[in-house]
CSV table of C-alpha atoms in Angstrom, one decimal:
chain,number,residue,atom,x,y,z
A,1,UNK,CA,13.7,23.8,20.5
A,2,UNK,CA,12.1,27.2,19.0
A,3,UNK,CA,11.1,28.1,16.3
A,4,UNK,CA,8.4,25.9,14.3
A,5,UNK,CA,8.9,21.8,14.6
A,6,UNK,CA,7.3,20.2,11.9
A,7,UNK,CA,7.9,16.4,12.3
A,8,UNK,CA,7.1,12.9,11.3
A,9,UNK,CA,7.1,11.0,14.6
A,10,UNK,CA,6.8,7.1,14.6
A,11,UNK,CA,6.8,5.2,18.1
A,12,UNK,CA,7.0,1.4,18.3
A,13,UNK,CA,4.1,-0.1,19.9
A,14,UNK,CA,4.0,0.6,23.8
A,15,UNK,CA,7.2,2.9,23.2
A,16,UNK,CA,6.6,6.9,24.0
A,17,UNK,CA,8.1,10.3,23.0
A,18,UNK,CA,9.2,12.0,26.1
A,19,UNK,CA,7.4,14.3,28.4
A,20,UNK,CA,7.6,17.7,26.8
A,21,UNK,CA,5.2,21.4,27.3
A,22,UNK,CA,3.9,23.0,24.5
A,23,UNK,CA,5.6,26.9,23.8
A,24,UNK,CA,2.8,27.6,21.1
A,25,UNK,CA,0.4,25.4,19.6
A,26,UNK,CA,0.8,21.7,18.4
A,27,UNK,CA,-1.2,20.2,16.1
A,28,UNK,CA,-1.6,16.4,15.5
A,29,UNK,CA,-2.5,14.2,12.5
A,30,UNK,CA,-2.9,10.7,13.6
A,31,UNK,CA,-1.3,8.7,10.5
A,32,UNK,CA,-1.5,5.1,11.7
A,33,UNK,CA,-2.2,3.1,14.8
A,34,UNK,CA,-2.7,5.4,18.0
A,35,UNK,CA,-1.5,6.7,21.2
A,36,UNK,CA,-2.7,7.7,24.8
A,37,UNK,CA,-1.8,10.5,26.8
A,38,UNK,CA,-3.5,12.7,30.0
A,39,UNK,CA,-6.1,13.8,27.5
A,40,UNK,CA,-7.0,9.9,26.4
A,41,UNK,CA,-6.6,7.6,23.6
A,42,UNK,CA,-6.4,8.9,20.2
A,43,UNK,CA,-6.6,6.6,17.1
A,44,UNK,CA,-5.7,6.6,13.2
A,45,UNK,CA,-7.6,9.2,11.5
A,46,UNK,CA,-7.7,11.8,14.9
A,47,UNK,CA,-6.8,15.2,14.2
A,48,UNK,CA,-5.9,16.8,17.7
A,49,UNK,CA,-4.5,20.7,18.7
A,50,UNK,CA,-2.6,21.3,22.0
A,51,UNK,CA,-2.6,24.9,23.3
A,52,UNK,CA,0.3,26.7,24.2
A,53,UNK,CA,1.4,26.3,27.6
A,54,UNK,CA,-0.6,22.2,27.7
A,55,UNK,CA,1.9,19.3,28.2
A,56,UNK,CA,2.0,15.8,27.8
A,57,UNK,CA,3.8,12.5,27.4
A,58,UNK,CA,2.3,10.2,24.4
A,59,UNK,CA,2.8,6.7,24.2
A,60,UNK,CA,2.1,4.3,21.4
A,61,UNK,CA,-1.0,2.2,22.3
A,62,UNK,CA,0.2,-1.5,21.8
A,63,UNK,CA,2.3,-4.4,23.5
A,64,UNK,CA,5.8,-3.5,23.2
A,65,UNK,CA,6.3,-7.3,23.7
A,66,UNK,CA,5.1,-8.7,20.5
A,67,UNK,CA,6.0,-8.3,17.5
A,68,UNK,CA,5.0,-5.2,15.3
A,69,UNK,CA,2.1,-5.5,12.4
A,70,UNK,CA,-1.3,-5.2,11.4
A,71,UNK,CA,-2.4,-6.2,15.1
A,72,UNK,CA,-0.3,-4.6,16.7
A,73,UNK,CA,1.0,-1.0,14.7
A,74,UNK,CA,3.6,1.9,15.6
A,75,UNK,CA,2.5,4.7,16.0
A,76,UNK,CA,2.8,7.6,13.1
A,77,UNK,CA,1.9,11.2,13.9
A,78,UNK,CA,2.4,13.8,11.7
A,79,UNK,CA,2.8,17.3,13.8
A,80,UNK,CA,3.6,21.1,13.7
A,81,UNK,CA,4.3,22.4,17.2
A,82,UNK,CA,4.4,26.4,16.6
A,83,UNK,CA,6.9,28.3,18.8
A,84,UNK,CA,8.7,24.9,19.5
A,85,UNK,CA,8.7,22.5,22.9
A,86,UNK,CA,10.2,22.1,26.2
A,87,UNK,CA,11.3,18.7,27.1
A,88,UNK,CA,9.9,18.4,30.7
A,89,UNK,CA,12.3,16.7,33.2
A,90,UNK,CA,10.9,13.1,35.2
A,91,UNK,CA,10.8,15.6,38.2
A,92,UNK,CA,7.7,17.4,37.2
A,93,UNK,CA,6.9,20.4,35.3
């Protein structure tokens, strides 16, 4: 996609958003539980900015076993990636 994406993103526990590279910068408003990716965990309240060019594959933190609630949350980001993403093929960058 190009352009700017501005999106509401919610990921069941242990579920993640696919691989994807960054074609300007993404910022990132953790709403509710949390998620890790190659940079680490990130938690409710964590305000994060990818640089154009970075990449990464999210995934909500959580047991996508049990049930979802207060223990165990989705994950809701709210986040503007300027200049759009690139979903990244399993194969590699």
């Amino acid at each position: 996609a190009e352009g700017e994406v501005v999106a509401l993103i919610r990921m069941a526990p242990g579920c993640g958003y696919p691989a994807h590279r960054h074609l300007g910068a993404e910022e990132v408003l953790v709403l509710q539980g949390g998620y890790a990716d190659e940079q680490g965990e990130h938690r409710a309240g964590t305000w994060l900015r990818y640089p154009a060019g970075s990449a990464h594959a999210p995934v909500a933190l959580g047991d996508r076993q049990r049930p979802e609630g207060a223990e165990n949350p989705a994950c809701v980001l709210f986040a503007t990636a300027r200049g759009g993403v690139a979903l990244l093929d399993e194969a590699g960058p």
